[in-house]
PDB file of C-alpha atoms in Angstrom:
ATOM      1  CA  GLY A   1     -12.772  -4.161 -10.214  1.00  0.00           C
ATOM      2  CA  GLN A   2      -9.558  -1.967 -11.309  1.00  0.00           C
ATOM      3  CA  GLN A   3      -6.399  -4.622 -11.560  1.00  0.00           C
ATOM      4  CA  VAL A   4      -3.140  -3.697 -11.422  1.00  0.00           C
ATOM      5  CA  MET A   5      -0.521  -6.597 -12.439  1.00  0.00           C
ATOM      6  CA  GLN A   6       3.106  -6.339 -11.204  1.00  0.00           C
ATOM      7  CA  ILE A   7       5.753  -8.425 -12.470  1.00  0.00           C
ATOM      8  CA  PRO A   8       8.009 -10.139 -11.710  1.00  0.00           C
ATOM      9  CA  GLN A   9       7.061 -11.452  -8.265  1.00  0.00           C
ATOM     10  CA  TYR A  10      10.702 -11.843  -7.178  1.00  0.00           C
ATOM     11  CA  GLN A  11      14.095 -10.604  -8.470  1.00  0.00           C
ATOM     12  CA  HIS A  12      17.312 -11.676  -7.310  1.00  0.00           C
ATOM     13  CA  VAL A  13      20.440  -9.681  -8.205  1.00  0.00           C
ATOM     14  CA  GLN A  14      24.154  -9.381  -7.853  1.00  0.00           C
ATOM     15  CA  GLU A  15      25.221  -6.312  -6.332  1.00  0.00           C
ATOM     16  CA  GLY A  16      25.962  -3.743  -9.138  1.00  0.00           C
ATOM     17  CA  GLU A  17      23.587  -5.328 -11.470  1.00  0.00           C
ATOM     18  CA  ASP A  18      20.154  -3.395 -12.902  1.00  0.00           C
ATOM     19  CA  PHE A  19      16.959  -4.137 -11.800  1.00  0.00           C
ATOM     20  CA  THR A  20      13.720  -3.254 -13.341  1.00  0.00           C
ATOM     21  CA  THR A  21       9.895  -4.064 -12.259  1.00  0.00           C
ATOM     22  CA  TYR A  22       6.927  -3.650 -14.190  1.00  0.00           C
ATOM     23  CA  CYS A  23       3.170  -2.617 -13.981  1.00  0.00           C
ATOM     24  CA  ASN A  24       0.383  -2.830 -16.465  1.00  0.00           C
ATOM     25  CA  SER A  25      -3.389  -2.192 -16.419  1.00  0.00           C
ATOM     26  CA  SER A  26      -5.895  -2.833 -18.781  1.00  0.00           C
ATOM     27  CA  THR A  27      -7.581   0.353 -18.156  1.00  0.00           C
ATOM     28  CA  THR A  28      -5.996   3.903 -18.471  1.00  0.00           C
ATOM     29  CA  LEU A  29      -4.779   5.203 -15.110  1.00  0.00           C
ATOM     30  CA  SER A  30      -5.356   8.943 -13.548  1.00  0.00           C
ATOM     31  CA  ASN A  31      -2.014   8.498 -11.827  1.00  0.00           C
ATOM     32  CA  ILE A  32       0.411   5.803 -10.567  1.00  0.00           C
ATOM     33  CA  GLN A  33       2.664   6.022  -7.456  1.00  0.00           C
ATOM     34  CA  TRP A  34       5.655   3.806  -6.350  1.00  0.00           C
ATOM     35  CA  TYR A  35       6.261   2.557  -2.720  1.00  0.00           C
ATOM     36  CA  LYS A  36       9.100   0.567  -1.292  1.00  0.00           C
ATOM     37  CA  GLN A  37       8.857  -1.691   1.818  1.00  0.00           C
ATOM     38  CA  ARG A  38      11.783  -2.800   3.468  1.00  0.00           C
ATOM     39  CA  PRO A  39      11.255  -6.132   5.187  1.00  0.00           C
ATOM     40  CA  GLY A  40       9.605  -5.619   8.403  1.00  0.00           C
ATOM     41  CA  GLY A  41       8.643  -2.747   7.420  1.00  0.00           C
ATOM     42  CA  HIS A  42       5.633  -0.622   6.265  1.00  0.00           C
ATOM     43  CA  PRO A  43       5.172   0.927   2.597  1.00  0.00           C
ATOM     44  CA  VAL A  44       6.842   4.197   1.885  1.00  0.00           C
ATOM     45  CA  PHE A  45       5.925   6.493  -0.995  1.00  0.00           C
ATOM     46  CA  LEU A  46       8.817   6.794  -3.348  1.00  0.00           C
ATOM     47  CA  ILE A  47       7.170   8.930  -6.465  1.00  0.00           C
ATOM     48  CA  GLN A  48       3.972  10.056  -8.559  1.00  0.00           C
ATOM     49  CA  LEU A  49       3.722   9.766 -11.952  1.00  0.00           C
ATOM     50  CA  VAL A  50       0.345  11.721 -13.622  1.00  0.00           C
ATOM     51  CA  LYS A  51       1.517  12.947 -16.939  1.00  0.00           C
ATOM     52  CA  SER A  52       1.436  10.526 -20.418  1.00  0.00           C
ATOM     53  CA  GLY A  53       5.086   9.403 -21.494  1.00  0.00           C
ATOM     54  CA  GLU A  54       6.700  10.985 -18.142  1.00  0.00           C
ATOM     55  CA  VAL A  55       9.897  10.140 -16.717  1.00  0.00           C
ATOM     56  CA  LYS A  56      11.262  11.016 -13.155  1.00  0.00           C
ATOM     57  CA  LYS A  57      14.538  10.115 -11.656  1.00  0.00           C
ATOM     58  CA  GLN A  58      15.841   9.903  -8.145  1.00  0.00           C
ATOM     59  CA  LYS A  59      19.157   9.179  -8.142  1.00  0.00           C
ATOM     60  CA  ARG A  60      19.903   5.426  -9.470  1.00  0.00           C
ATOM     61  CA  LEU A  61      15.961   5.141  -9.873  1.00  0.00           C
ATOM     62  CA  THR A  62      14.191   5.979 -13.015  1.00  0.00           C
ATOM     63  CA  PHE A  63      10.377   5.690 -12.873  1.00  0.00           C
ATOM     64  CA  GLN A  64       8.246   5.992 -16.504  1.00  0.00           C
ATOM     65  CA  PHE A  65       4.793   6.366 -17.335  1.00  0.00           C
ATOM     66  CA  GLY A  66       3.660   4.891 -20.675  1.00  0.00           C
ATOM     67  CA  GLU A  67       2.388   6.963 -23.253  1.00  0.00           C
ATOM     68  CA  ALA A  68      -1.039   5.494 -22.981  1.00  0.00           C
ATOM     69  CA  LYS A  69      -0.981   5.973 -19.428  1.00  0.00           C
ATOM     70  CA  LYS A  70      -1.482   1.881 -18.853  1.00  0.00           C
ATOM     71  CA  ASN A  71       1.731   0.909 -17.855  1.00  0.00           C
ATOM     72  CA  SER A  72       4.990   1.996 -15.665  1.00  0.00           C
ATOM     73  CA  SER A  73       8.095   0.817 -14.895  1.00  0.00           C
ATOM     74  CA  LEU A  74      10.893   0.908 -12.096  1.00  0.00           C
ATOM     75  CA  HIS A  75      14.583   0.718 -12.799  1.00  0.00           C
ATOM     76  CA  ILE A  76      17.099   0.671 -10.506  1.00  0.00           C
ATOM     77  CA  THR A  77      20.730   1.079 -11.977  1.00  0.00           C
ATOM     78  CA  ALA A  78      23.947  -0.703 -10.145  1.00  0.00           C
ATOM     79  CA  THR A  79      21.775  -2.116  -7.366  1.00  0.00           C
ATOM     80  CA  GLN A  80      23.066  -2.032  -3.605  1.00  0.00           C
ATOM     81  CA  THR A  81      21.982  -3.704  -0.570  1.00  0.00           C
ATOM     82  CA  THR A  82      20.149  -0.980   0.663  1.00  0.00           C
ATOM     83  CA  ASP A  83      17.730  -1.348  -2.300  1.00  0.00           C
ATOM     84  CA  VAL A  84      16.653  -4.837  -0.633  1.00  0.00           C
ATOM     85  CA  GLY A  85      12.799  -4.821  -0.357  1.00  0.00           C
ATOM     86  CA  THR A  86       9.729  -5.376  -1.923  1.00  0.00           C
ATOM     87  CA  TYR A  87       8.452  -2.481  -4.519  1.00  0.00           C
ATOM     88  CA  PHE A  88       4.884  -1.935  -5.101  1.00  0.00           C
ATOM     89  CA  CYS A  89       3.241   0.211  -7.934  1.00  0.00           C
ATOM     90  CA  ALA A  90      -0.301   1.500  -6.930  1.00  0.00           C
ATOM     91  CA  ALA A  91      -2.755   3.404  -9.269  1.00  0.00           C
ATOM     92  CA  ASN A  92      -6.168   4.790  -9.670  1.00  0.00           C
ATOM     93  CA  SER A  93      -8.557   5.612 -12.401  1.00  0.00           C
ATOM     94  CA  GLY A  94     -11.259   8.428 -12.432  1.00  0.00           C
ATOM     95  CA  ASN A  95     -12.991   8.074  -8.602  1.00  0.00           C
ATOM     96  CA  THR A  96     -11.576   4.539  -7.935  1.00  0.00           C
ATOM     97  CA  PRO A  97      -9.620   4.033  -4.742  1.00  0.00           C
ATOM     98  CA  LEU A  98      -5.739   3.591  -4.908  1.00  0.00           C
ATOM     99  CA  VAL A  99      -5.112  -0.067  -6.019  1.00  0.00           C
ATOM    100  CA  PHE A 100      -1.873  -1.558  -5.127  1.00  0.00           C
ATOM    101  CA  GLY A 101      -0.126  -4.175  -7.359  1.00  0.00           C
ATOM    102  CA  LYS A 102       1.093  -7.465  -5.584  1.00  0.00           C
ATOM    103  CA  GLY A 103       4.685  -6.029  -5.437  1.00  0.00           C
ATOM    104  CA  THR A 104       8.368  -7.292  -6.618  1.00  0.00           C
ATOM    105  CA  ARG A 105      10.511  -8.418  -3.801  1.00  0.00           C
ATOM    106  CA  LEU A 106      14.176  -7.548  -4.671  1.00  0.00           C
ATOM    107  CA  SER A 107      17.132  -9.471  -3.165  1.00  0.00           C
ATOM    108  CA  VAL A 108      20.520  -8.355  -3.630  1.00  0.00           C
ATOM    109  CA  ILE A 109      23.598 -10.536  -3.097  1.00  0.00           C
ATOM    110  CA  ALA A 110      26.673  -8.969  -2.295  1.00  0.00           C
TER     111      ALA A 110
ATOM    112  CA  LYS B   1       5.292  16.278  12.508  1.00  0.00           C
ATOM    113  CA  ALA B   2       3.988  13.283  13.984  1.00  0.00           C
ATOM    114  CA  GLY B   3       3.429  10.092  11.606  1.00  0.00           C
ATOM    115  CA  VAL B   4       0.733   7.953  11.639  1.00  0.00           C
ATOM    116  CA  THR B   5      -0.052   5.914  14.677  1.00  0.00           C
ATOM    117  CA  GLN B   6      -1.606   2.123  14.824  1.00  0.00           C
ATOM    118  CA  THR B   7      -2.373   0.353  18.040  1.00  0.00           C
ATOM    119  CA  PRO B   8      -1.674  -2.299  18.864  1.00  0.00           C
ATOM    120  CA  ARG B   9       1.134  -3.338  17.068  1.00  0.00           C
ATOM    121  CA  TYR B  10       0.733  -7.237  17.658  1.00  0.00           C
ATOM    122  CA  LEU B  11      -2.102  -9.066  18.851  1.00  0.00           C
ATOM    123  CA  ILE B  12      -3.376 -12.694  18.998  1.00  0.00           C
ATOM    124  CA  LYS B  13      -6.994 -13.772  19.020  1.00  0.00           C
ATOM    125  CA  THR B  14      -8.921 -17.046  18.624  1.00  0.00           C
ATOM    126  CA  ARG B  15     -11.426 -18.085  16.094  1.00  0.00           C
ATOM    127  CA  GLY B  16     -14.846 -16.555  16.894  1.00  0.00           C
ATOM    128  CA  GLN B  17     -13.452 -13.417  18.737  1.00  0.00           C
ATOM    129  CA  GLN B  18     -13.559  -9.904  17.168  1.00  0.00           C
ATOM    130  CA  VAL B  19     -11.128  -7.327  17.095  1.00  0.00           C
ATOM    131  CA  THR B  20     -10.639  -3.344  16.976  1.00  0.00           C
ATOM    132  CA  LEU B  21      -7.505  -1.758  15.500  1.00  0.00           C
ATOM    133  CA  SER B  22      -7.000   1.708  15.633  1.00  0.00           C
ATOM    134  CA  CYS B  23      -5.503   4.548  13.705  1.00  0.00           C
ATOM    135  CA  SER B  24      -4.455   8.056  14.335  1.00  0.00           C
ATOM    136  CA  PRO B  25      -3.218   9.926  11.059  1.00  0.00           C
ATOM    137  CA  ILE B  26      -1.084  12.640  10.455  1.00  0.00           C
ATOM    138  CA  SER B  27      -2.676  16.076  12.020  1.00  0.00           C
ATOM    139  CA  GLY B  28      -4.441  17.887   9.090  1.00  0.00           C
ATOM    140  CA  HIS B  29      -5.189  14.772   7.218  1.00  0.00           C
ATOM    141  CA  ARG B  30      -8.772  13.843   6.714  1.00  0.00           C
ATOM    142  CA  SER B  31      -8.530  10.739   4.766  1.00  0.00           C
ATOM    143  CA  VAL B  32      -7.852   7.147   6.215  1.00  0.00           C
ATOM    144  CA  SER B  33      -7.716   3.895   4.071  1.00  0.00           C
ATOM    145  CA  TRP B  34      -7.147   0.527   5.482  1.00  0.00           C
ATOM    146  CA  TYR B  35      -5.320  -2.291   3.825  1.00  0.00           C
ATOM    147  CA  GLN B  36      -4.697  -5.918   4.505  1.00  0.00           C
ATOM    148  CA  GLN B  37      -1.421  -7.345   3.730  1.00  0.00           C
ATOM    149  CA  THR B  38      -0.720 -10.962   3.413  1.00  0.00           C
ATOM    150  CA  PRO B  39       2.078 -12.881   1.953  1.00  0.00           C
ATOM    151  CA  GLY B  40       0.491 -14.289  -0.914  1.00  0.00           C
ATOM    152  CA  GLN B  41      -2.098 -11.433  -1.958  1.00  0.00           C
ATOM    153  CA  GLY B  42      -0.023  -8.209  -1.323  1.00  0.00           C
ATOM    154  CA  LEU B  43      -2.000  -5.040  -0.343  1.00  0.00           C
ATOM    155  CA  GLN B  44      -5.790  -5.311  -0.488  1.00  0.00           C
ATOM    156  CA  PHE B  45      -7.804  -2.240  -0.011  1.00  0.00           C
ATOM    157  CA  LEU B  46     -10.284  -2.749   2.627  1.00  0.00           C
ATOM    158  CA  PHE B  47     -12.092   1.124   2.909  1.00  0.00           C
ATOM    159  CA  GLU B  48     -11.716   4.531   3.032  1.00  0.00           C
ATOM    160  CA  TYR B  49     -13.241   7.157   5.285  1.00  0.00           C
ATOM    161  CA  PHE B  50     -12.790  10.988   4.746  1.00  0.00           C
ATOM    162  CA  SER B  51     -14.340  13.601   6.765  1.00  0.00           C
ATOM    163  CA  GLU B  52     -16.474  10.742   8.939  1.00  0.00           C
ATOM    164  CA  THR B  53     -17.729   9.176   5.827  1.00  0.00           C
ATOM    165  CA  GLN B  54     -17.143   5.884   3.963  1.00  0.00           C
ATOM    166  CA  ARG B  55     -16.116   7.155   0.531  1.00  0.00           C
ATOM    167  CA  ASN B  56     -14.904   3.444  -0.784  1.00  0.00           C
ATOM    168  CA  LYS B  57     -15.108  -0.022   0.350  1.00  0.00           C
ATOM    169  CA  GLY B  58     -13.050  -3.234  -1.168  1.00  0.00           C
ATOM    170  CA  ASN B  59     -14.323  -6.567  -1.411  1.00  0.00           C
ATOM    171  CA  PHE B  60     -14.334  -7.656   1.745  1.00  0.00           C
ATOM    172  CA  PRO B  61     -17.205  -9.550   3.601  1.00  0.00           C
ATOM    173  CA  GLY B  62     -19.322  -7.541   6.055  1.00  0.00           C
ATOM    174  CA  ARG B  63     -17.540  -8.928   9.258  1.00  0.00           C
ATOM    175  CA  PHE B  64     -14.840  -5.971   8.294  1.00  0.00           C
ATOM    176  CA  SER B  65     -16.304  -2.643   9.288  1.00  0.00           C
ATOM    177  CA  GLY B  66     -14.845   0.831   9.749  1.00  0.00           C
ATOM    178  CA  ARG B  67     -15.709   4.166  11.015  1.00  0.00           C
ATOM    179  CA  GLN B  68     -13.834   7.458  11.389  1.00  0.00           C
ATOM    180  CA  PHE B  69     -14.270  10.076  14.362  1.00  0.00           C
ATOM    181  CA  SER B  70     -14.615  14.256  14.174  1.00  0.00           C
ATOM    182  CA  ASN B  71     -11.040  14.234  14.961  1.00  0.00           C
ATOM    183  CA  SER B  72     -10.190  11.936  11.820  1.00  0.00           C
ATOM    184  CA  ARG B  73      -8.989   9.209  13.883  1.00  0.00           C
ATOM    185  CA  SER B  74     -10.215   5.549  12.507  1.00  0.00           C
ATOM    186  CA  GLU B  75     -10.999   2.181  13.843  1.00  0.00           C
ATOM    187  CA  MET B  76     -11.664  -0.762  12.109  1.00  0.00           C
ATOM    188  CA  ASN B  77     -13.384  -3.985  13.344  1.00  0.00           C
ATOM    189  CA  VAL B  78     -13.141  -7.629  12.463  1.00  0.00           C
ATOM    190  CA  SER B  79     -16.079 -10.133  14.008  1.00  0.00           C
ATOM    191  CA  THR B  80     -16.225 -13.602  14.034  1.00  0.00           C
ATOM    192  CA  LEU B  81     -12.443 -13.970  13.088  1.00  0.00           C
ATOM    193  CA  GLU B  82     -11.506 -16.513  10.932  1.00  0.00           C
ATOM    194  CA  LEU B  83      -7.965 -18.058  10.466  1.00  0.00           C
ATOM    195  CA  GLY B  84      -7.483 -16.617   7.169  1.00  0.00           C
ATOM    196  CA  ASP B  85      -7.840 -12.802   8.795  1.00  0.00           C
ATOM    197  CA  SER B  86      -4.339 -13.433  10.094  1.00  0.00           C
ATOM    198  CA  ALA B  87      -2.582 -10.291   8.435  1.00  0.00           C
ATOM    199  CA  LEU B  88      -0.922  -7.308   8.858  1.00  0.00           C
ATOM    200  CA  TYR B  89      -3.596  -4.342   8.491  1.00  0.00           C
ATOM    201  CA  LEU B  90      -1.943  -0.984   7.445  1.00  0.00           C
ATOM    202  CA  CYS B  91      -3.687   2.176   7.901  1.00  0.00           C
ATOM    203  CA  ALA B  92      -2.804   5.025   5.639  1.00  0.00           C
ATOM    204  CA  SER B  93      -3.623   8.623   6.157  1.00  0.00           C
ATOM    205  CA  SER B  94      -3.613  11.141   3.381  1.00  0.00           C
ATOM    206  CA  PHE B  95      -4.910  14.755   2.869  1.00  0.00           C
ATOM    207  CA  GLY B  96      -7.135  14.461  -0.124  1.00  0.00           C
ATOM    208  CA  GLY B  97      -8.002  10.753  -0.149  1.00  0.00           C
ATOM    209  CA  THR B  98      -7.132   7.646  -2.322  1.00  0.00           C
ATOM    210  CA  VAL B  99      -8.955   9.067  -5.271  1.00  0.00           C
ATOM    211  CA  SER B 100      -7.046  11.992  -5.716  1.00  0.00           C
ATOM    212  CA  THR B 101      -3.298  12.546  -6.235  1.00  0.00           C
ATOM    213  CA  GLY B 102      -1.072  12.767  -3.154  1.00  0.00           C
ATOM    214  CA  GLU B 103       1.015  10.020  -1.472  1.00  0.00           C
ATOM    215  CA  LEU B 104      -0.177   8.041   1.302  1.00  0.00           C
ATOM    216  CA  PHE B 105       1.543   7.492   4.724  1.00  0.00           C
ATOM    217  CA  PHE B 106       1.576   4.226   6.176  1.00  0.00           C
ATOM    218  CA  GLY B 107       1.435   3.550   9.734  1.00  0.00           C
ATOM    219  CA  GLU B 108       3.849   0.725  11.143  1.00  0.00           C
ATOM    220  CA  GLY B 109       0.809  -1.856  11.077  1.00  0.00           C
ATOM    221  CA  SER B 110      -1.194  -3.969  13.443  1.00  0.00           C
ATOM    222  CA  ARG B 111      -0.182  -7.770  12.925  1.00  0.00           C
ATOM    223  CA  LEU B 112      -3.181 -10.022  14.013  1.00  0.00           C
ATOM    224  CA  THR B 113      -2.708 -13.577  14.130  1.00  0.00           C
ATOM    225  CA  VAL B 114      -5.915 -15.744  14.751  1.00  0.00           C
ATOM    226  CA  LEU B 115      -5.278 -19.214  16.342  1.00  0.00           C
TER     227      LEU B 115
END
């Protein structure tokens, strides 16, 4: 079945440093979504990308969808302690259900 | 509007028992999907129900089953529990379902511990 590979698995950064997580698929994706899960919490939707080459920004977060619609990235500029959590990408292609990557756990050291 | 409600939040069972988890989606949402979350495997898709019909099923054994009622509330059942079934079970509600675009709204989850 469809798989979505997400790297890195863990990332430790000093507060103020940047952070990026990547999502890759071997198949062309219909759309990709990003979620954030705080420790002890549940996943919360951040954004959805559907167009080839799409770039969306939310304050310090920048989301990109690759030209071939097979990869995506989430970049956080100048991390803060409030950014701590696990970031998941989730994607589908055609009529397949949404498949989640294994997530990137971000730790921010103050 | 009220969010996704999952019950119970925590439960402890022993091997061989069975368990039923409940999920009430956001009002107006017809799709409920279930995910199993474990530390090593992330979120793994169990199944999705849309208007009382199972629309997709993940790669889990037949011990895992579910259903959806006419009011969109959903239940999942795990029979003959194994130690490896210990996990956080998350329910997600959406209007169009996971095969369409549109965000998933997750409940707080039901944390199952199997002893």
